[in-house]
PDB file of C-alpha atoms in Angstrom:
ATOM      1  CA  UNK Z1152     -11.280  10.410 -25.281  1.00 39.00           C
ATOM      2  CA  UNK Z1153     -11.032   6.664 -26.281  1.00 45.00           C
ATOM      3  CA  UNK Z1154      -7.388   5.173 -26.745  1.00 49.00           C
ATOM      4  CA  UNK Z1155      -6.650   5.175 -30.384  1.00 52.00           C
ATOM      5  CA  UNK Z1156      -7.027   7.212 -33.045  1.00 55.00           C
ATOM      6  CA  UNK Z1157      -9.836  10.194 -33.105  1.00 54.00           C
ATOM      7  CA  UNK Z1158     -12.541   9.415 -34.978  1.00 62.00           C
ATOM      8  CA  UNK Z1159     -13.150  11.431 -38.091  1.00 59.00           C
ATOM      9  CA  UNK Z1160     -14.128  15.259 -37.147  1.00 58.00           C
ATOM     10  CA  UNK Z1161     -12.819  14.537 -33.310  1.00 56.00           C
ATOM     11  CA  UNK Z1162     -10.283  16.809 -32.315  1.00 55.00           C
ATOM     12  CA  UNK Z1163      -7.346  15.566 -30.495  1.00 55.00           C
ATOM     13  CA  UNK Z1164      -5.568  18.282 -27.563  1.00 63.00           C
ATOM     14  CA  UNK Z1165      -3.603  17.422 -25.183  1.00 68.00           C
ATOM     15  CA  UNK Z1166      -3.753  19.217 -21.728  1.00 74.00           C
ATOM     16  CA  UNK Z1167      -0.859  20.227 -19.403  1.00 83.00           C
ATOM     17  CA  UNK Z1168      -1.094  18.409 -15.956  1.00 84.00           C
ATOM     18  CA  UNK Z1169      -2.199  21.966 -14.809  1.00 87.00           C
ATOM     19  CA  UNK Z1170      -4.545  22.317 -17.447  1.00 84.00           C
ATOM     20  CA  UNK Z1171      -6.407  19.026 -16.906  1.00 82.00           C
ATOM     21  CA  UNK Z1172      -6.301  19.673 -12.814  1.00 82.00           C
ATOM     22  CA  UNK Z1173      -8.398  22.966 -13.656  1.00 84.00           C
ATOM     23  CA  UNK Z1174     -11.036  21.028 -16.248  1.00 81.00           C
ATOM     24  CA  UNK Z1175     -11.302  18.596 -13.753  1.00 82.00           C
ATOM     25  CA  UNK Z1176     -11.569  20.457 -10.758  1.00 86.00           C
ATOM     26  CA  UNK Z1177      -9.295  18.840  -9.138  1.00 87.00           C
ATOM     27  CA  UNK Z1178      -5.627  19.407  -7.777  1.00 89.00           C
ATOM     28  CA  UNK Z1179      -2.656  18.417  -9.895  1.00 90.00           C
ATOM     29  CA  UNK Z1180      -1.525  15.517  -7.493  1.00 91.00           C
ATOM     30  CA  UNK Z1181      -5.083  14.184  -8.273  1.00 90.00           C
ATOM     31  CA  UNK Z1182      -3.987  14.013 -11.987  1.00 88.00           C
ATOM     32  CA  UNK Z1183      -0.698  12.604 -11.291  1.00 91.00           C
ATOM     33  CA  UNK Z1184      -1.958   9.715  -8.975  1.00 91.00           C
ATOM     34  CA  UNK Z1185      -4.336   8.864 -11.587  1.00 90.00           C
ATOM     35  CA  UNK Z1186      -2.352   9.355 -14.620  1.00 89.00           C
ATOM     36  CA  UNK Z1187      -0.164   6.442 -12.193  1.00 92.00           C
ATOM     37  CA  UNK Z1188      -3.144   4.733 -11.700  1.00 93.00           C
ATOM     38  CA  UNK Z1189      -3.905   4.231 -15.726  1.00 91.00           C
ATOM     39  CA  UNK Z1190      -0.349   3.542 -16.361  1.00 92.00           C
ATOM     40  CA  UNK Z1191       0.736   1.029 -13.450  1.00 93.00           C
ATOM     41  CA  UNK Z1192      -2.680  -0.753 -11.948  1.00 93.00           C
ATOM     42  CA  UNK Z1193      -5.077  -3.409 -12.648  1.00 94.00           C
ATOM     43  CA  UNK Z1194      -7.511  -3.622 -14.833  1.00 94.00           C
ATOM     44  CA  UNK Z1195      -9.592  -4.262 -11.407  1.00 94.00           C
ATOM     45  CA  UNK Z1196      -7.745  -1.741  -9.825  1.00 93.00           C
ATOM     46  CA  UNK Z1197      -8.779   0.854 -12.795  1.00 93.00           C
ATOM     47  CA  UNK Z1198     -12.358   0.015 -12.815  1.00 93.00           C
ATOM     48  CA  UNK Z1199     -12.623   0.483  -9.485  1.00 92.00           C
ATOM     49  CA  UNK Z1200     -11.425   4.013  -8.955  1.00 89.00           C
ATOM     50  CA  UNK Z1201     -13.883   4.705 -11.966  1.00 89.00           C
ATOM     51  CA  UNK Z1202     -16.502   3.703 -10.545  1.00 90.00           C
ATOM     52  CA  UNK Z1203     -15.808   5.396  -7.081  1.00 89.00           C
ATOM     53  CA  UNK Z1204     -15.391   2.177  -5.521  1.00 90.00           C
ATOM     54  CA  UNK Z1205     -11.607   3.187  -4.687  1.00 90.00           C
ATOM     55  CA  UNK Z1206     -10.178   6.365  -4.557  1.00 91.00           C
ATOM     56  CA  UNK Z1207      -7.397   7.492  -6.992  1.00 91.00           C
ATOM     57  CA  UNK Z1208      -5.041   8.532  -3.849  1.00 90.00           C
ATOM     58  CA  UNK Z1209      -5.891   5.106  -2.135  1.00 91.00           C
ATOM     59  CA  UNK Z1210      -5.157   3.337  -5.658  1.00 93.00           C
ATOM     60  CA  UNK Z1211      -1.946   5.014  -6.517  1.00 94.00           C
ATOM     61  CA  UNK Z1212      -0.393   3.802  -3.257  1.00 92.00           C
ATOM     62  CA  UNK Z1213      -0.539   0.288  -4.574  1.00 93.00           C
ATOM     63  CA  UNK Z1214       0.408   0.192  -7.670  1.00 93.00           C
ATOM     64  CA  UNK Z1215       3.897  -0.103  -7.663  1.00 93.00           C
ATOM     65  CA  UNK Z1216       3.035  -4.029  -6.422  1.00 93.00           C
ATOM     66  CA  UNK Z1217       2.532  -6.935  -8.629  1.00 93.00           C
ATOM     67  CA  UNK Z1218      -0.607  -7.592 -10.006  1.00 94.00           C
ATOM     68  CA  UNK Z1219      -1.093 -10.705  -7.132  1.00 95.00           C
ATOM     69  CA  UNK Z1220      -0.807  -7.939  -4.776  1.00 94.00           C
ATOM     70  CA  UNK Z1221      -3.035  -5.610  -6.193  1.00 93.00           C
ATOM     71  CA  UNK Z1222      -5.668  -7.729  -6.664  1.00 93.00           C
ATOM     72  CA  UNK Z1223      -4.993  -9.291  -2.968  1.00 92.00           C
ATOM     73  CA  UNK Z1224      -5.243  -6.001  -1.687  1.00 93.00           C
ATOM     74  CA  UNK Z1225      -8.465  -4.836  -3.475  1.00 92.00           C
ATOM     75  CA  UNK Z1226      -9.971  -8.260  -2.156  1.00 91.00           C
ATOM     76  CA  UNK Z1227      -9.323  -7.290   1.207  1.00 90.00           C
ATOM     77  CA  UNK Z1228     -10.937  -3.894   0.951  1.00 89.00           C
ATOM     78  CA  UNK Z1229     -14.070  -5.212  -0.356  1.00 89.00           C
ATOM     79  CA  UNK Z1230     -14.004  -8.093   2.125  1.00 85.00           C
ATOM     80  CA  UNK Z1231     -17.050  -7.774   4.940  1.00 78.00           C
ATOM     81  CA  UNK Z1232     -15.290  -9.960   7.244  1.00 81.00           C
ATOM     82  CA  UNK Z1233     -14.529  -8.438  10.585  1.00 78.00           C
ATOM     83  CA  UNK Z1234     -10.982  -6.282  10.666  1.00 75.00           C
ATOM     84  CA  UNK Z1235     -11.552  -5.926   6.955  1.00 80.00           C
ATOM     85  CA  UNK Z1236      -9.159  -2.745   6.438  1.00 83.00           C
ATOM     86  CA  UNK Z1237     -10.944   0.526   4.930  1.00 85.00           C
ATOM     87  CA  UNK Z1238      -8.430   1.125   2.186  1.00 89.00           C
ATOM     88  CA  UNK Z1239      -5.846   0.333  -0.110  1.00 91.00           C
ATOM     89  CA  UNK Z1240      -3.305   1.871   2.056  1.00 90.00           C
ATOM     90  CA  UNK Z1241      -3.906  -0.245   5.363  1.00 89.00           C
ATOM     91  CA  UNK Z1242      -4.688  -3.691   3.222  1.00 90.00           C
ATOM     92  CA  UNK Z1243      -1.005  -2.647   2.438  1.00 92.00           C
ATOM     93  CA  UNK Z1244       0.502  -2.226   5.436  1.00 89.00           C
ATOM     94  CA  UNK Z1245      -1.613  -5.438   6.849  1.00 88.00           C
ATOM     95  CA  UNK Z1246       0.356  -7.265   3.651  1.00 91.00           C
ATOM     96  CA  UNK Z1247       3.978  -5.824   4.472  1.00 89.00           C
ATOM     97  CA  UNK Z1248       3.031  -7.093   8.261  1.00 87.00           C
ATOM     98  CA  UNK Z1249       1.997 -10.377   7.858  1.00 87.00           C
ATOM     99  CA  UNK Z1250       4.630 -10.923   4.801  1.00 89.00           C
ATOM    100  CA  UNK Z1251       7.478  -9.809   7.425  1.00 87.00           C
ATOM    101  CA  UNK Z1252       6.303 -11.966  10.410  1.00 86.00           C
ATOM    102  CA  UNK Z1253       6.033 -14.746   7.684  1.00 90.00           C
ATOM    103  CA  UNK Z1254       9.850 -14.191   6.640  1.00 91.00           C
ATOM    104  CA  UNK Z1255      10.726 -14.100  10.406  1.00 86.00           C
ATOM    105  CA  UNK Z1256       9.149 -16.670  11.295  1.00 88.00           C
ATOM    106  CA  UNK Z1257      10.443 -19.002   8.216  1.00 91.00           C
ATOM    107  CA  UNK Z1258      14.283 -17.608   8.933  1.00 88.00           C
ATOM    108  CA  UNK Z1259      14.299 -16.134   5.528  1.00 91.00           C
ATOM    109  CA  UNK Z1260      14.490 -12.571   6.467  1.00 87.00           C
ATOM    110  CA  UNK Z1261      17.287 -10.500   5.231  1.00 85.00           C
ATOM    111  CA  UNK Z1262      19.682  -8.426   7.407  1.00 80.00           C
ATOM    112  CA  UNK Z1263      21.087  -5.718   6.217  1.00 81.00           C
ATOM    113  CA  UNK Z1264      24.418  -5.598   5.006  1.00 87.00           C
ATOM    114  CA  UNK Z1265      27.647  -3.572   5.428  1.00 88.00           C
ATOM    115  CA  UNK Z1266      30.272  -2.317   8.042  1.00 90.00           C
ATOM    116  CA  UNK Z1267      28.595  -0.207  10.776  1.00 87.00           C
ATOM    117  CA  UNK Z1268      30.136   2.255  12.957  1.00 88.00           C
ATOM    118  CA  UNK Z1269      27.251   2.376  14.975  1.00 86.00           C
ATOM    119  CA  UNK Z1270      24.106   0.301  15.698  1.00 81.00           C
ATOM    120  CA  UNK Z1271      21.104   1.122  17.265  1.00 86.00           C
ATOM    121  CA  UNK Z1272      19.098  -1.839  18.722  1.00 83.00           C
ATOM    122  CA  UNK Z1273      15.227  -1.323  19.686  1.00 85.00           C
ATOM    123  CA  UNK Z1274      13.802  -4.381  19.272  1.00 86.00           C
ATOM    124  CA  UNK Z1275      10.345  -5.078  18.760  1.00 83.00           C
ATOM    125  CA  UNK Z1276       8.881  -5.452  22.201  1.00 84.00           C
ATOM    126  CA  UNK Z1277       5.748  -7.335  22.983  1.00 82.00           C
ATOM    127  CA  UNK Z1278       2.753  -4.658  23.498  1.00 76.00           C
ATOM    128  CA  UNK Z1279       0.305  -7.652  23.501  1.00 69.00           C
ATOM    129  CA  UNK Z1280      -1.378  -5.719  20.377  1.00 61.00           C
ATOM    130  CA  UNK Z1281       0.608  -6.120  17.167  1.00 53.00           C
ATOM    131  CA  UNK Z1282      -1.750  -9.197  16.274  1.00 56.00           C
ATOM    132  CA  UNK Z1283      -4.735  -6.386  16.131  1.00 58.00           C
ATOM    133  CA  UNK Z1284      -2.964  -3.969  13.758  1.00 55.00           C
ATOM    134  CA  UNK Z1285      -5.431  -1.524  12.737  1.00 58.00           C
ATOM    135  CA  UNK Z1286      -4.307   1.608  11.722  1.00 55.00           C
ATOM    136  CA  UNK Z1287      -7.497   2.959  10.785  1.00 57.00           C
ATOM    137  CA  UNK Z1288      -9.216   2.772  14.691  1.00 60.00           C
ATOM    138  CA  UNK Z1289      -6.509   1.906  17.019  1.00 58.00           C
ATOM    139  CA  UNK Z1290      -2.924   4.401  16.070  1.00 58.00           C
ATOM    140  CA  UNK Z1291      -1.424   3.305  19.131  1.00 61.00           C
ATOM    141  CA  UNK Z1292      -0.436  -0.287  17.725  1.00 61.00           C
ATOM    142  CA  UNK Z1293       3.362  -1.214  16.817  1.00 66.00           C
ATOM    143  CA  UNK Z1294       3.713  -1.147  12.760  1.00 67.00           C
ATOM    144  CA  UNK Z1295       5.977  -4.641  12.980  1.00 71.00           C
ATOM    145  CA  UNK Z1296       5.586  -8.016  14.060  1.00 75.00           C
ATOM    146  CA  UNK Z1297       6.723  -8.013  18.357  1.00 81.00           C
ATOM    147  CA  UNK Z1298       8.863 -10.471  19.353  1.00 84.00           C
ATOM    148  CA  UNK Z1299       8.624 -12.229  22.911  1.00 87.00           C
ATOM    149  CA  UNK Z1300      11.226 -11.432  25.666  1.00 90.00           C
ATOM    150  CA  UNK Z1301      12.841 -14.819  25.145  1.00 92.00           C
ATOM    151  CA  UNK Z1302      13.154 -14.311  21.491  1.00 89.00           C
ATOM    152  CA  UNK Z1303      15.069 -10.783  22.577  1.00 90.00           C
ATOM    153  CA  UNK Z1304      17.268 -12.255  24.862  1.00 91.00           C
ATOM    154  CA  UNK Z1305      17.992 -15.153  22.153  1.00 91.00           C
ATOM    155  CA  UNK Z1306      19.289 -12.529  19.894  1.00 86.00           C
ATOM    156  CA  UNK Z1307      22.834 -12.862  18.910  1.00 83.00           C
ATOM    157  CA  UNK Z1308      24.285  -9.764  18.787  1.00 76.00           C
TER     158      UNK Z1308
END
């Protein structure tokens, strides 16, 4: 049905998350995600998982980021260029990546804060791969910018 009011003779029912899963054909996390989907994404983003360009899984893992991102992220999907992630999901993770390298590099990342009893240190060690993140073909990669072994050893700790 069309936002706004029925039209004259339409009948207006509601359906149960359950109920519209079953019409649908579909499983009741389908619903939710795109229920999330209506409510939180793009316009882009929208038009996209209705025309089966994106799907509604994929979409709802975004859209709890701004509408830069969101749009950013959809770019990158539909992208051709070479290491062009397959979905929403890994454009994501590629974003969190490169926006947490960017905040080490620049100084501005936060530590966290608080009195610790304990602290565990494993510091990102250079692989040699993290600059060819790509969860979709190659799982063994590290999910975090590595660090050299001069930039471990600088650590103050």
């Amino acid at each position: 049905m069309k936002q706004g009011r029925p039209e004259k003779g339409q009948i207006c029912t509601f359906a149960s998350i359950a109920e519209a899963a079953e019409l649908l054909n579909v499983s009741e996390r389908t619903v939710k995600a795109a229920r999330k989907v209506h409510d939180l994404g793009t316009p882009e983003l929208i038009d996209a998982c209705e025309q089966g360009e994106i799907a509604v899984s994929d979409a709802a893992a975004v859209v709890n980021e701004s509408d830069d991102v969101q749009h950013e992220l959809l770019d990158a999907v539909r992208s051709e260029e070479k290491g062009t992630p397959k979905n929403l999901k890994a454009a994501k993770r590629k974003h969190e990546i490169t926006t947490q390298r960017t905040a080490i590099e620049a100084g501005t990342a936060k530590l966290p804060e608080g009195v610790f009893e304990v602290i565990v240190i494993d510091p990102p060690w250079p692989y040699g791969n993290a600059d060819h993140y790509d969860p979709e073909n190659f799982r063994a990669t590290t999910p975090y910018p590595e660090m050299s072994l001069e930039e471990i050893s600088a650590l103050d700790l």
